[in-house]
Each structure stands twice: as C-alpha cells, then as structure tokens.
Amino acid sequence: MERLSIILTFISFTGFDHMGEGGCCVQLIDGDGVFNVAGIEHFMNSVKLAECGLSYAVVSIMGPQSSGKSTLLNHLFGTNFREMDAFRGRQNFLSSALDLSAFIKSQTTKGIWLAKCADVEPFTVVMDLEGTDGRERGEDDTTFEKQSALFALAISDIVLINMWCHDIGREQAANKPLLKTVFQVMMRLFSPRKTTLLFVIRDKTKTPLEHLEPVLREDIQKIWDNVPKPQAHKETPLSEFFNVEVVALSSFEEKEVLFREQVASLRQRFYHSIAPGGLAGDRRGVVPASGFSFSAQQIWMVIKENKDLDLPAHKVMVATVRCEEIANEKLAYTSADKEWVQLEEAVQHDIVPGFGKKITAIMDKCLAGYDMEAFYFEEAVRTSKRQQLESKLLQLVSPAYQIMLGHIRSKVLDDFKEAFDKALEKEGFSVAALECTQSSMLKFDRCCEDAAIEQANWDPSKIRDKLQRDIDTHLASVRTAKLSELTALFEGQLNKALAEPVEALLDAASDNTWPAIRELLQRETESAISGFASALSTFALDQATVDKMLVKLKEYSKNVVESKAREEAGRVLIRMKDRFSTLFSRDADSLPRVWTGKEDVKAITKSARSASLKLLSVMAAIRLDEETDKIEETLLLALVDASNNGTKNRSIQSLDPLASSSWQEVPSAKTLISPVQCKNLWRQFKAETEYTVTQAIAAQASNKRNNSMLPPPWAIAAILVLGFNEFMTLLRNPLYLGVMFVVFLVGKAIWVQLNISGEFQNGALPGLLSLSTKFLPTVMNILKRLAEEGQQAAAPPSQTKPKLDSKVFRNSVHSNSTSDPSSNISSTEDGDEYPSPLRK
C-alpha cells in the first residue's frame, strides 16, 4: 500500500495531462489497436480542422522506442506528448521508495497520439507513433509496428524517422528493421503517395553531416533494393515513392542549447511545407480536411483487416461518404431554412411574386455551401454528389412549383373569363376570343418565366395545355350559351311575328288565308335568317354549322305556323259557332239584328253556315306548300249539298266522301282535321246552332203578333155579335168611354213599364215571378206621376209649367222604360214601338 501511494503521488506530481501550450492532444489509436472515433471527432471540432480544406499537412514520427521522439516533437512543434525525460529528472525523488525501472519503461508512448502544431502555417497535425523494437511487445510481435507504419505512410505528408548517429553504417543498427518495415509496407499501397522521409540523426558526433549523409543514403538504397517488390515496381526507383531528406541534431542532454537552436532551424522548414518547393510540395492524393477523421478511420479498419490498401479507391470512398454527408447536411439545413418554410407556406395559398428567383437563390445558397465544403474532394465524386443534391433539392421544391403553376393557371383562367366577358360587350365573339386567348397565354408564359427555377429544366407545357383546354372549354360553353341566347332571340321574334298574325288570318278564314300565311311566313323567315346569319358571322363558325343553324331556324318558323294552326284547329268548333253567331245575329253594318219578320232567316242561316263551313275547310289541313286540294269542295258536297238533297243520298253510305281518315292529295302529317272529324264537328255545330235559328224564327212570329193592330176576323165578328148591347150602352152613356180610355192608358203604361212580352220570352214561370216583384212599384210610380200632373194643373198659370200633353207623357213613360234594364221595348217620339234583338 505504501508503494501504491507513492506511485499515485508521482503521477499527480508529473501531471500527465495532454493539454498545454501546444493545444489539444488525443490518443488516436490505443495500444490494442482500437480507433478512438469520439476522440478524433472532438479533436477536429476543437481545432476546427474541417475548415482547412486542403490547406493542412500531416507529420508523423517513427523510431526506436525511447529514442526521444516525443521530446523532439514537443520542442519542434510545441506539442505536449509524454516524454521519458520527465522521469529522469525525478528519479532521485523516488529512488529511495522503490525501484522504478520497470515502471518508467512501461510509460513510453502507447499506440498513436495526435496533436496540433502550435503557430505553424499551414495547419499541421502531428502523429506520435509507438516506438519500434519495444520490449513490451517482444521481438516477434511486429504486427502493430507494421500496421502503424502503414497507417502513417497512408495519411502523412512528412514522416520523421528518428535514428541514432552511431547506427549509421552498421549492419546491425537499430534503424535497419525500421527502414525495412517502411519499405515493405509501402508495397501494400496500390498507388503510394509521394511521401517525404525526413531522417533525423540524433546525438550527432563530430563527424560532419556531409560525410554521414552519403553513407545513410547508401544504406537506404541497399535496403530498398533488397526489399521484395511487386513485378510492376521491380525497376521503380526510390525517388518515385519518397523524397529523402537528412538532418542532424546534437544531444539534448549534453548540448541542450545547441539542440534547441537546431530544432528551431528545422522548425522553419515546416512553414509552408505544402507549397511548391516545401518539404511536401509534390504530395499527391490529399484528402480534404473535413474527411480526415473518416478517412483515417477507414484506413485503419482496412489495415486491421490485413487487406491491401488501395489509396485511390480509398480516396474515392472517403470523398463519396463525405460528399454525401455534406449534401445531406445542406439538404436538411435547406429543408428547415426559415426562408424556404415561409415560401412553401405562402405558395399554398396564392401566387408568390418572384417565386423562381427566390427558389433559385435558396438552391444556389445550398449548392454554394456544398461546393465550399466539398471543394477539395475528388471532382468526379463531388460533381456526382452535387448532382444528387441538386436532384433532391428539385424534388423538395417540385411540389411547391407545381402548386405555383396551378395558382398561375387558375389566376390566368379567371382573368381570361373576366376579360372575355368585358370584350364581348365591345367586340364580336371570335375577335374577343382570339385576343383574350392570346393575351392570357402570353400572360401565363410570363408568369411561368417568373416561376422558373434556373437549376430545373422543367417544362410547363402540360399545365399550359391544360390551361388551353380550360379556355377552349369555357369558350365552347360561352359560345353555346350565346348561340342559344341568339337562337332564342330570333325564335322569339319569329314567334311574335307569326303567331298572332297567323291566328288572325285563320280566324278570318277566306280563300286567301293560306296564301297570305305563306307570304307572311316567307317574309318573316327571310328577315330572321338574314339577321341570324349576320349575327352568326361574329362567331367564326364553319359554313356547315352555320347552314345547319339557319335550316333549323327556318324549320322553327315553319313549326310556329304549324303549331298555331294545330292549336286553332283544336278550337275550330268554337270558332265556327262564333262566326255563325256573328253573321247570324248581326247585320251587314255589324249592328244587332232585330227580327221584325221581314228577314229571310233561311238565307241568313245558310250564309252563316257556309262561312262556318269555310272556316272548317281552311282549318282542315296545313297548306304551306303551293299545292291545291279539294277539301272545301268535298265538305260542300258532303255537308251542304247532302243536306239540301235531303234523304236521297242517306241510303248510299259507300258514296260518303267524309267516310275516311285522310284527305285525298293531303299527307297525313299536314292533316289537322280528318274527314270523319269534320263530319262529327259539323253535326255538333248544327245541333248547337239550331236553337239560335229556332229562337230567331220564334222572335219573328212573336213580333208579328205584337205588331198586329186588329184581332183575327172571327174575333171581330164575335165581338160585334156578342158586344152589341154593351156598345149601345156606351153610345148612350159617353162617361164610360172616358173611363175606358183612362183604363187603357194606365194599362198601356203598365205594359210598357213591366215589359211583359219580354219577360215571358224566358218562360212563363220566370216571367210571372219577375212581374210579381215589379208590379206594385210600377203602379205606385204611375199613380204618383198622375198626382203630380194633377197638382201642376191646379196651380196658378204663372207658377205652373206648360201643360204636358199625351206626347210628353209617352216620352216620360219611354224614359222610364229605357232606364229599366229588364225592358226590351224601344219607343220613338211618334209612339212607334219595336222589339229588341232576340236574347240568346
């Protein structure tokens, strides 16, 4: 326990840390050959090695164990590697406590250590290798020795070979196995680097360097010649693989001041060591600093697996891995970049002005960062990974680009629709469509140019084609709507111009009805087609389409006439009755006809029915073609003449011209009323108008009776025989005559006021009911007038009006009778009375 405490005290006293003026120092590979990945990553981050690009150098040192390698590196580069001298100065401190010889020997450098040189340009990394010929590993264990030597040659630009001066020229010198090892492992490199071997002769004697150097070079050449080489390098000189430099240093223990001066002079040679003419000015196959960690790790892994080291392939592999790492880092950075995130979010909602330039700038920034970090790697690998990065960036921005194009297409399409609607108010359809389409497509192209990404050779033709299809679809829909509106407009004009006139012409029903309809149809159709053709010329339609639409409009006009004719044919019976009623009930002056008994009812009936039959013949078929038919003659023969002939033809049913469903020489499509239907309509017409004729005849008979002043002769004879005594009484007493005269006047007045003959025309019972309600008021009115006239007769002459004679009284009665709506008796000033027209 006492010895352990002393050892711990010694360790704490010596301060074996690896931080000092020289900076960070890390064990790269331990004594068991384990690569310290975390350590080298920490080292690179601490000294910022990755930022150096190709402007850095790697220096390593080989030599026998305990030959002062670490001491030389610490003085030469200002590093803090462990030194055996640290123990020599403190042996007296511990000699009384325990024998430290075994402990001291065990504290030599183990594995490979890495440190940064202080104040040397360019950036220089120093590796301190475990010494060769160490007793800890034994005489036969040279595996790690060869592995570390190969590792140093693979990654170092300058290799310091530390050797004792007294070994020069000796066959069994300590440096001979070291040189053999170096040259042997060099053969395992498929394409070795051009490495500078700087031989450092330690503890130089008084023999001048000029004498020592030739001997050393001769020994080196012999070793090179005796080393087994591949067939490809049998005749390859040593200078093809190595630059050999020799320097001598005095003893550090005996001439420390001189040693420091020589070391300072040697240090100057490491400034700008990689510049042309420097120690490593013609080096080859340098790995960029950012890939140093990965490269060293992979090289050591290959060496540990005892494989031949192909440095060119290794360089490509390092470049591949590092460039891919850099590319992934840049891609991840760009994906999370604030500018890109905001741009991606903005393009989801609307068009982003300058989209292409912004995306191009983002990609340029990413690619520039990649180019800067990957600049020193293999060009082919760097270019390949750059292309992959560019491809991934394009994949990243492609959705946003497609959304942008979609926004552009939608915006241009909306603007086109708005502009096209406004243009239609000023220009024709085809001109507006052409101008708006060209303007919109040009606008789309400009917007696509603004959204174009320089790194991408994307063709927006598919979106452009879709926009063109959308525009064409909209134009087609608008064209269809406009043509429909235009067609509807002209059809409405035709309907207005034809329907009512055709109805009026059919209602007139004369021999010129259908010629007039044909003339009207032709005139209005030509006018409409002329205007329609002029309107269609603005749509730039092909002639076949225009002809088809004109034919369609012409057919429509024809259909209007036919539809109207069919509509009127459905009401032919009403028309016939109206015509009959008009002609029968009114005279030539269109005044109501008064049946006085002098009219020829039979002739009037025949004329009215003939006019109605004319109407039926006109309505029977459509005659838009100038072809004659015999419909009217057939109807006259079958209906009028047959009626006049009585029963002569009733027994001959087979000769009935109306016993058919179609007219001769008239197509069924043109038939409005078939012969059978005409016969049925005529029968119904006659039945419904028979009552009117009967009423006219009855009115004539009644009028004759009313206008007869004398009773029949037999009545006169009866009156004379039976009333002789009464007549004689009246002659004997004239007062009775006065009374009878007064009763006659009152009765006549009551007769006129009550319109008794008119009331009984509607029937006996309705007449009695009507007279019963009006009798008492009429009598009271007459008595009241008589009383007033009596009072006026008794008044003084100055206050009375002129005496009313019987004529005035009759006029008063007439005035009362005309004011009564139930009276149908007309009176004149002379007292003549005429019956009113017959009520229907």
Short mmCIF file of N, CA, C and O in Angstrom, two decimals, residues 10 12 48 68 74 157 210 250 292 294 299 308 334 353 389 414 444 546 552 601 604 746 838:
data_model
loop_
_atom_site.label_atom_id
_atom_site.label_comp_id
_atom_site.label_asym_id
_atom_site.label_seq_id
_atom_site.Cartn_x
_atom_site.Cartn_y
_atom_site.Cartn_z
N PHE A 10 3.40 10.29 -7.38
CA PHE A 10 4.29 10.59 -8.50
C PHE A 10 3.49 10.97 -9.76
O PHE A 10 3.81 11.92 -10.47
N SER A 12 0.48 12.23 -9.85
CA SER A 12 -0.10 13.56 -9.69
C SER A 12 0.97 14.64 -9.78
O SER A 12 0.73 15.73 -10.28
N LYS A 48 -10.89 22.92 -35.14
CA LYS A 48 -11.53 23.39 -36.37
C LYS A 48 -10.76 22.95 -37.61
O LYS A 48 -10.53 23.72 -38.54
N GLY A 68 13.59 9.35 -27.97
CA GLY A 68 13.35 10.79 -27.83
C GLY A 68 12.42 11.36 -28.89
O GLY A 68 12.50 12.55 -29.21
N ASN A 74 7.78 17.72 -29.19
CA ASN A 74 7.37 18.78 -28.28
C ASN A 74 8.20 20.04 -28.49
O ASN A 74 7.65 21.16 -28.43
N ASP A 157 2.02 13.36 -44.84
CA ASP A 157 2.75 14.03 -45.92
C ASP A 157 4.26 13.98 -45.65
O ASP A 157 5.05 13.91 -46.60
N GLU A 210 28.05 16.07 -43.93
CA GLU A 210 28.35 15.80 -45.33
C GLU A 210 28.93 14.41 -45.50
O GLU A 210 28.81 13.79 -46.57
N SER A 250 22.08 17.71 -32.35
CA SER A 250 23.01 17.40 -31.24
C SER A 250 22.24 16.76 -30.11
O SER A 250 21.01 16.74 -30.08
N PHE A 292 -10.89 14.01 -43.02
CA PHE A 292 -9.71 13.39 -42.40
C PHE A 292 -10.11 12.33 -41.38
O PHE A 292 -9.53 11.23 -41.34
N PHE A 294 -12.93 10.53 -41.04
CA PHE A 294 -13.49 9.33 -41.67
C PHE A 294 -12.43 8.57 -42.46
O PHE A 294 -12.38 7.33 -42.43
N ILE A 299 -9.07 3.84 -43.19
CA ILE A 299 -7.73 3.29 -43.48
C ILE A 299 -7.29 2.32 -42.38
O ILE A 299 -6.79 1.23 -42.66
N ASP A 308 -4.92 -5.28 -48.51
CA ASP A 308 -4.11 -4.31 -49.23
C ASP A 308 -4.86 -2.99 -49.31
O ASP A 308 -6.07 -2.96 -49.56
N THR A 334 -31.45 23.25 -45.64
CA THR A 334 -32.35 23.96 -46.55
C THR A 334 -33.81 23.64 -46.24
O THR A 334 -34.69 24.50 -46.30
N PRO A 353 -44.97 36.32 -55.93
CA PRO A 353 -44.16 37.05 -56.92
C PRO A 353 -42.68 36.71 -56.77
O PRO A 353 -42.16 36.58 -55.65
N LEU A 389 -27.51 16.06 -54.96
CA LEU A 389 -28.06 17.08 -54.07
C LEU A 389 -29.00 18.00 -54.83
O LEU A 389 -30.09 18.33 -54.34
N ASP A 414 -59.19 32.76 -64.56
CA ASP A 414 -60.18 33.69 -64.01
C ASP A 414 -60.08 35.05 -64.70
O ASP A 414 -61.11 35.66 -65.03
N PHE A 444 -49.67 33.79 -69.13
CA PHE A 444 -49.25 32.53 -68.49
C PHE A 444 -47.77 32.27 -68.73
O PHE A 444 -47.05 31.86 -67.82
N VAL A 546 -73.12 26.81 -89.72
CA VAL A 546 -73.99 27.96 -89.98
C VAL A 546 -75.21 27.52 -90.78
O VAL A 546 -76.36 27.89 -90.45
N LYS A 552 -82.27 25.10 -89.24
CA LYS A 552 -83.02 24.85 -88.00
C LYS A 552 -83.96 26.01 -87.69
O LYS A 552 -85.11 25.81 -87.28
N VAL A 601 -134.77 34.33 -92.68
CA VAL A 601 -133.99 33.54 -91.72
C VAL A 601 -133.27 32.40 -92.41
O VAL A 601 -132.10 32.08 -92.11
N ILE A 604 -130.23 33.77 -94.29
CA ILE A 604 -129.19 34.20 -93.33
C ILE A 604 -128.52 32.99 -92.70
O ILE A 604 -127.29 32.95 -92.54
N VAL A 746 -153.66 53.71 -68.57
CA VAL A 746 -152.91 53.15 -67.41
C VAL A 746 -152.41 51.76 -67.73
O VAL A 746 -151.27 51.38 -67.43
N LEU A 838 -133.33 39.45 -80.30
CA LEU A 838 -133.69 38.25 -79.54
C LEU A 838 -132.58 37.88 -78.58
O LEU A 838 -131.40 37.86 -78.93
#
